Amino acid sequence: MPASASFKTNTPLDESAAEFAAGVRAGLTKPQKELHSKYLYDELGSALFEAITHLPEYGLTRADERLLREHAYEIMDLLPATGVVVELGSGTGRKTRSILAALGRRRRHIRYFPIDVSGEALSRCERELSPIADVHPLQQSYLDGMARVVEQRVSGEPLLVLFLGSTIGNFERPCALAFLRDLRSALRPGDSLLLGADLVKEPERLLDAYDDPSGVTAAFNLNLLGRVNRELDGDFDLRKFQHLARWNESHRRIEMHLRSRVSQTVSLAACDVTVHFHAGETIWTESSHKFFPDEMHQMAEMCGFRVEAQWVDRQWPFVESLWTAV
Ligand code: AVJ
């Protein structure tokens, strides 16, 4: 049995199924119907997101990886010689390799705790990164996973938290601040956070990235209805919905919606609910907020951190921001 097995939480399947059912029911009975973006990542959804990261129009992941690759040693030089790395939303850990490899030159023994909702992604992450680190996967929510790591922490050992890929952009701005404050309260002064955030850029470029001409993002979005059908015994006809990406200027975010092409009624047997859609009505499935580089300083200060350094990619404006807990 791998050493990591003891760190996994054995959440019974029906508990997460019940959470999914309750979340879907609540979201679809709101006046603006919505489905939380965390539900996009079932097995097929995670594979489709992985495909998105290879799209020529979607430069975000490549920018993130490029910054980490090009500045790994600089970043490491600014950190205390830390042996414990936690990653919020690791996915398969593809972006993390260069950081762990750089860290490995200073530290023989790196303990790496990837936290993710996808068990599939975590297994791949463990397989691929165990040659360079001691991998302890946690299939939990970010803050629950953080609590587990903190429990086992040896005193005096600084933590490095990685929150890459602009996942922070999925939070409404006030929720992002609340989340970062909660994260800060799990940390000690001197701990570090490496935060990746996508920057504001031309709306045309963003719309191309979130509504790509080959339709991969549309498939990623529509798969959410497929997942509801599979897991909640729903009868969504995916052909009767259309993927929509909009730039919301006042909130500086891309919103993804699924727009009903016709007036229709859908039933979800497992939730015991029927939902009516007017023609043109939408389900809001994701918000992807974009930031100004200065905003990182304000956010850090409001949440009990100091910005140590920042790196910006020029091909696809994206910032890697290194924060220290004060
Ligand atoms: C993984 C949340 C950063 O918001 O850009 C990609 C997800 N959605 N295309 C993003 C996503 C549509 C992505 N994040």
Coordinates of N, CA and C in Angstrom, one line a residue, residues 190-304:
G190 N 5.8 34.0 7.9 CA 7.0 33.4 7.3 C 6.6 32.3 6.2
D191 N 5.4 31.8 6.3 CA 5.0 30.8 5.3 C 4.8 31.6 4.0
S192 N 4.8 30.8 2.9 CA 4.7 31.4 1.6 C 3.5 31.0 0.8
L193 N 3.1 31.8 -0.1 CA 2.0 31.5 -1.1 C 2.5 31.9 -2.4
L194 N 2.5 31.0 -3.4 CA 2.7 31.3 -4.8 C 1.4 31.3 -5.5
L195 N 0.9 32.5 -5.9 CA -0.4 32.6 -6.5 C -0.3 33.0 -7.9
G196 N -0.9 32.2 -8.8 CA -1.0 32.5 -10.2 C -2.3 33.1 -10.6
A197 N -2.3 34.3 -11.3 CA -3.5 35.0 -11.6 C -3.5 35.5 -13.1
D198 N -4.6 35.3 -13.8 CA -4.7 35.7 -15.2 C -5.0 37.2 -15.2
L199 N -4.3 37.9 -16.0 CA -4.4 39.4 -16.1 C -5.4 39.9 -17.1
V200 N -5.9 41.1 -16.9 CA -6.9 41.7 -17.8 C -6.2 41.8 -19.2
K201 N -6.8 41.5 -20.2 CA -6.3 41.6 -21.6 C -7.4 41.9 -22.5
E202 N -7.2 42.0 -23.8 CA -8.2 42.4 -24.8 C -9.4 41.4 -24.7
P203 N -10.6 41.9 -24.6 CA -11.8 41.0 -24.5 C -11.8 40.0 -25.7
E204 N -11.4 40.5 -26.9 CA -11.5 39.6 -28.1 C -10.6 38.4 -27.9
R205 N -9.5 38.6 -27.2 CA -8.5 37.5 -27.0 C -9.1 36.5 -26.0
L206 N -9.7 37.1 -25.0 CA -10.3 36.3 -23.9 C -11.5 35.5 -24.5
L207 N -12.3 36.1 -25.3 CA -13.5 35.5 -25.9 C -13.1 34.3 -26.8
D208 N -12.0 34.5 -27.5 CA -11.5 33.4 -28.3 C -11.0 32.2 -27.5
A209 N -10.4 32.6 -26.3 CA -9.9 31.5 -25.4 C -11.0 30.7 -24.8
Y210 N -12.2 31.4 -24.5 CA -13.3 30.8 -23.8 C -14.4 30.3 -24.7
D211 N -14.3 30.6 -26.0 CA -15.2 30.1 -27.0 C -14.4 29.8 -28.2
D212 N -13.6 28.8 -28.1 CA -12.6 28.5 -29.1 C -13.3 27.9 -30.3
P213 N -12.8 28.2 -31.5 CA -13.4 27.8 -32.8 C -13.5 26.2 -33.0
S214 N -12.7 25.5 -32.3 CA -12.8 24.0 -32.4 C -13.9 23.4 -31.5
G215 N -14.4 24.2 -30.6 CA -15.5 23.8 -29.8 C -15.2 22.9 -28.5
V216 N -13.9 22.9 -28.2 CA -13.5 22.1 -27.0 C -14.1 22.7 -25.7
T217 N -14.1 24.1 -25.6 CA -14.6 24.7 -24.4 C -16.1 24.5 -24.3
A218 N -16.8 24.5 -25.5 CA -18.2 24.3 -25.5 C -18.5 22.8 -25.0
A219 N -17.7 21.9 -25.4 CA -17.8 20.5 -25.0 C -17.6 20.4 -23.5
F220 N -16.6 21.1 -23.0 CA -16.3 21.2 -21.5 C -17.5 21.7 -20.8
N221 N -18.1 22.7 -21.3 CA -19.2 23.3 -20.6 C -20.5 22.4 -20.7
L222 N -20.8 22.0 -21.9 CA -22.0 21.1 -22.1 C -21.8 19.8 -21.3
N223 N -20.6 19.3 -21.1 CA -20.4 18.1 -20.4 C -21.1 18.1 -19.0
L224 N -21.2 19.3 -18.4 CA -21.8 19.5 -17.1 C -23.2 19.0 -17.1
L225 N -23.9 19.2 -18.2 CA -25.3 18.7 -18.3 C -25.3 17.2 -18.5
G226 N -24.2 16.7 -19.3 CA -24.1 15.3 -19.4 C -23.8 14.6 -18.1
R227 N -23.0 15.3 -17.3 CA -22.7 14.7 -15.9 C -24.0 14.6 -15.1
V228 N -24.8 15.7 -15.1 CA -26.0 15.7 -14.4 C -26.9 14.5 -14.9
N229 N -27.0 14.3 -16.2 CA -27.8 13.2 -16.7 C -27.2 11.9 -16.2
R230 N -25.9 11.7 -16.2 CA -25.3 10.4 -15.8 C -25.5 10.2 -14.3
E231 N -25.2 11.2 -13.5 CA -25.2 11.0 -12.1 C -26.5 11.3 -11.3
L232 N -27.4 12.1 -12.0 CA -28.6 12.4 -11.2 C -29.8 12.0 -12.0
D233 N -29.6 11.1 -13.0 CA -30.7 10.6 -13.8 C -31.5 11.7 -14.4
G234 N -30.8 12.6 -15.0 CA -31.5 13.7 -15.7 C -31.8 13.5 -17.1
D235 N -32.6 14.3 -17.7 CA -32.9 14.1 -19.2 C -32.6 15.4 -20.0
F236 N -31.5 16.1 -19.6 CA -31.1 17.2 -20.4 C -30.8 16.7 -21.9
D237 N -31.3 17.4 -22.9 CA -30.9 17.2 -24.2 C -29.8 18.2 -24.6
L238 N -28.6 17.7 -24.6 CA -27.4 18.6 -24.8 C -27.5 19.4 -26.1
R239 N -28.2 18.9 -27.1 CA -28.3 19.6 -28.3 C -29.2 20.8 -28.2
K240 N -30.0 20.9 -27.2 CA -30.9 22.0 -27.0 C -30.3 23.1 -26.1
F241 N -29.0 23.0 -25.9 CA -28.3 24.1 -25.2 C -27.1 24.5 -26.0
Q242 N -26.7 25.8 -25.7 CA -25.6 26.3 -26.5 C -24.6 26.9 -25.5
H243 N -23.3 26.7 -25.8 CA -22.3 27.3 -25.0 C -22.2 28.8 -25.3
L244 N -22.0 29.6 -24.2 CA -21.9 31.0 -24.4 C -20.8 31.5 -23.5
A245 N -19.9 32.4 -24.0 CA -18.9 33.0 -23.2 C -19.1 34.5 -23.4
R246 N -19.2 35.3 -22.2 CA -19.3 36.7 -22.3 C -18.2 37.4 -21.5
W247 N -17.8 38.6 -21.9 CA -16.9 39.4 -21.1 C -17.8 40.3 -20.3
N248 N -17.7 40.3 -19.0 CA -18.5 41.2 -18.1 C -17.5 42.3 -17.7
E249 N -17.7 43.4 -18.3 CA -16.7 44.5 -18.2 C -16.7 45.1 -16.8
S250 N -17.8 45.2 -16.1 CA -17.8 45.9 -14.8 C -17.2 44.9 -13.8
H251 N -17.3 43.6 -13.9 CA -16.7 42.7 -13.0 C -15.3 42.2 -13.5
R252 N -15.0 42.6 -14.6 CA -13.7 42.1 -15.2 C -13.6 40.6 -15.2
R253 N -14.6 40.0 -15.8 CA -14.5 38.5 -15.8 C -15.2 37.9 -17.1
I254 N -14.7 36.8 -17.4 CA -15.4 36.0 -18.4 C -16.4 35.1 -17.7
E255 N -17.6 35.1 -18.3 CA -18.7 34.2 -17.7 C -19.0 33.2 -18.7
M256 N -19.1 32.0 -18.3 CA -19.6 30.9 -19.2 C -21.0 30.6 -18.8
H257 N -21.9 30.5 -19.8 CA -23.3 30.1 -19.6 C -23.6 29.0 -20.5
L258 N -24.8 28.3 -20.2 CA -25.4 27.4 -21.2 C -26.8 27.9 -21.4
R259 N -27.0 28.2 -22.7 CA -28.2 28.9 -23.1 C -29.2 28.0 -23.7
S260 N -30.4 28.0 -23.2 CA -31.5 27.1 -23.7 C -31.9 27.6 -25.1
R261 N -31.9 26.7 -26.1 CA -32.2 27.2 -27.4 C -33.7 27.3 -27.6
V262 N -34.5 26.6 -26.7 CA -35.9 26.5 -26.9 C -36.6 26.6 -25.5
S263 N -37.8 26.7 -25.5 CA -38.6 26.6 -24.2 C -38.7 25.1 -23.9
Q264 N -38.3 24.7 -22.7 CA -38.3 23.3 -22.4 C -38.3 23.0 -21.0
T265 N -38.7 21.7 -20.6 CA -38.7 21.3 -19.2 C -37.8 20.1 -19.1
V266 N -37.0 20.1 -18.1 CA -36.0 19.0 -17.8 C -36.3 18.4 -16.5
S267 N -36.2 17.1 -16.4 CA -36.4 16.6 -15.0 C -35.1 15.8 -14.6
L268 N -34.9 15.9 -13.3 CA -33.8 15.2 -12.7 C -34.4 14.3 -11.6
A269 N -34.4 13.0 -12.0 CA -35.1 12.0 -11.2 C -34.5 11.9 -9.8
A270 N -33.1 11.9 -9.8 CA -32.5 11.7 -8.5 C -32.6 12.9 -7.5
C271 N -33.0 14.1 -8.1 CA -33.2 15.2 -7.2 C -34.7 15.5 -7.0
D272 N -35.5 14.7 -7.6 CA -36.9 14.8 -7.5 C -37.3 16.3 -7.9
V273 N -36.9 16.7 -9.1 CA -37.2 18.1 -9.4 C -37.3 18.2 -10.9
T274 N -38.2 19.1 -11.4 CA -38.3 19.4 -12.8 C -38.0 20.9 -12.9
V275 N -37.3 21.3 -14.0 CA -36.9 22.6 -14.2 C -37.4 23.1 -15.5
H276 N -38.0 24.3 -15.5 CA -38.4 24.9 -16.8 C -37.5 25.9 -17.3
F277 N -37.2 25.9 -18.6 CA -36.4 26.9 -19.2 C -37.2 27.7 -20.3
H278 N -37.1 29.0 -20.2 CA -37.6 29.8 -21.4 C -36.5 29.8 -22.5
A279 N -37.0 30.0 -23.7 CA -36.0 30.0 -24.8 C -35.1 31.2 -24.5
G280 N -33.8 31.0 -24.6 CA -32.8 32.0 -24.4 C -32.3 32.1 -22.9
E281 N -33.0 31.5 -22.0 CA -32.6 31.5 -20.6 C -31.3 30.8 -20.4
T282 N -30.5 31.2 -19.5 CA -29.1 30.6 -19.3 C -28.9 30.0 -17.9
I283 N -28.0 29.0 -17.9 CA -27.5 28.5 -16.6 C -26.0 29.0 -16.6
W284 N -25.7 29.7 -15.5 CA -24.4 30.3 -15.4 C -23.5 29.2 -14.8
T285 N -22.4 28.9 -15.5 CA -21.6 27.7 -15.0 C -20.2 28.1 -14.5
E286 N -19.7 29.3 -14.9 CA -18.4 29.7 -14.4 C -18.1 31.1 -14.6
S287 N -17.3 31.7 -13.7 CA -16.8 33.0 -13.8 C -15.3 32.9 -13.7
S288 N -14.6 33.6 -14.6 CA -13.2 33.6 -14.6 C -12.7 35.0 -14.5
H289 N -12.4 35.5 -13.3 CA -12.0 36.9 -13.1 C -10.6 37.1 -13.6
K290 N -10.4 38.4 -14.1 CA -9.1 38.8 -14.6 C -8.6 39.9 -13.7
F291 N -7.3 40.0 -13.5 CA -6.7 40.9 -12.5 C -5.8 42.0 -13.1
F292 N -5.6 43.1 -12.4 CA -4.5 44.0 -12.7 C -3.4 43.7 -11.8
P293 N -2.1 43.8 -12.3 CA -1.0 43.5 -11.5 C -1.0 44.1 -10.1
D294 N -1.4 45.4 -10.0 CA -1.5 46.1 -8.7 C -2.4 45.5 -7.8
E295 N -3.4 44.9 -8.3 CA -4.5 44.3 -7.5 C -3.9 43.3 -6.5
M296 N -2.9 42.6 -6.9 CA -2.2 41.6 -6.1 C -1.7 42.2 -4.8
H297 N -1.1 43.4 -4.9 CA -0.6 44.0 -3.7 C -1.8 44.4 -2.7
Q298 N -2.8 44.9 -3.3 CA -4.0 45.2 -2.4 C -4.6 44.0 -1.8
M299 N -4.7 43.0 -2.6 CA -5.3 41.7 -2.0 C -4.4 41.1 -0.9
A300 N -3.1 41.1 -1.2 CA -2.2 40.6 -0.2 C -2.3 41.3 1.1
E301 N -2.3 42.6 1.0 CA -2.3 43.4 2.2 C -3.6 43.2 3.0
M302 N -4.7 43.1 2.2 CA -6.0 43.0 2.9 C -6.1 41.6 3.6
C303 N -5.3 40.7 3.2 CA -5.4 39.3 3.7 C -4.3 38.8 4.6
G304 N -3.4 39.7 5.0 CA -2.3 39.4 5.9 C -1.1 38.8 5.3

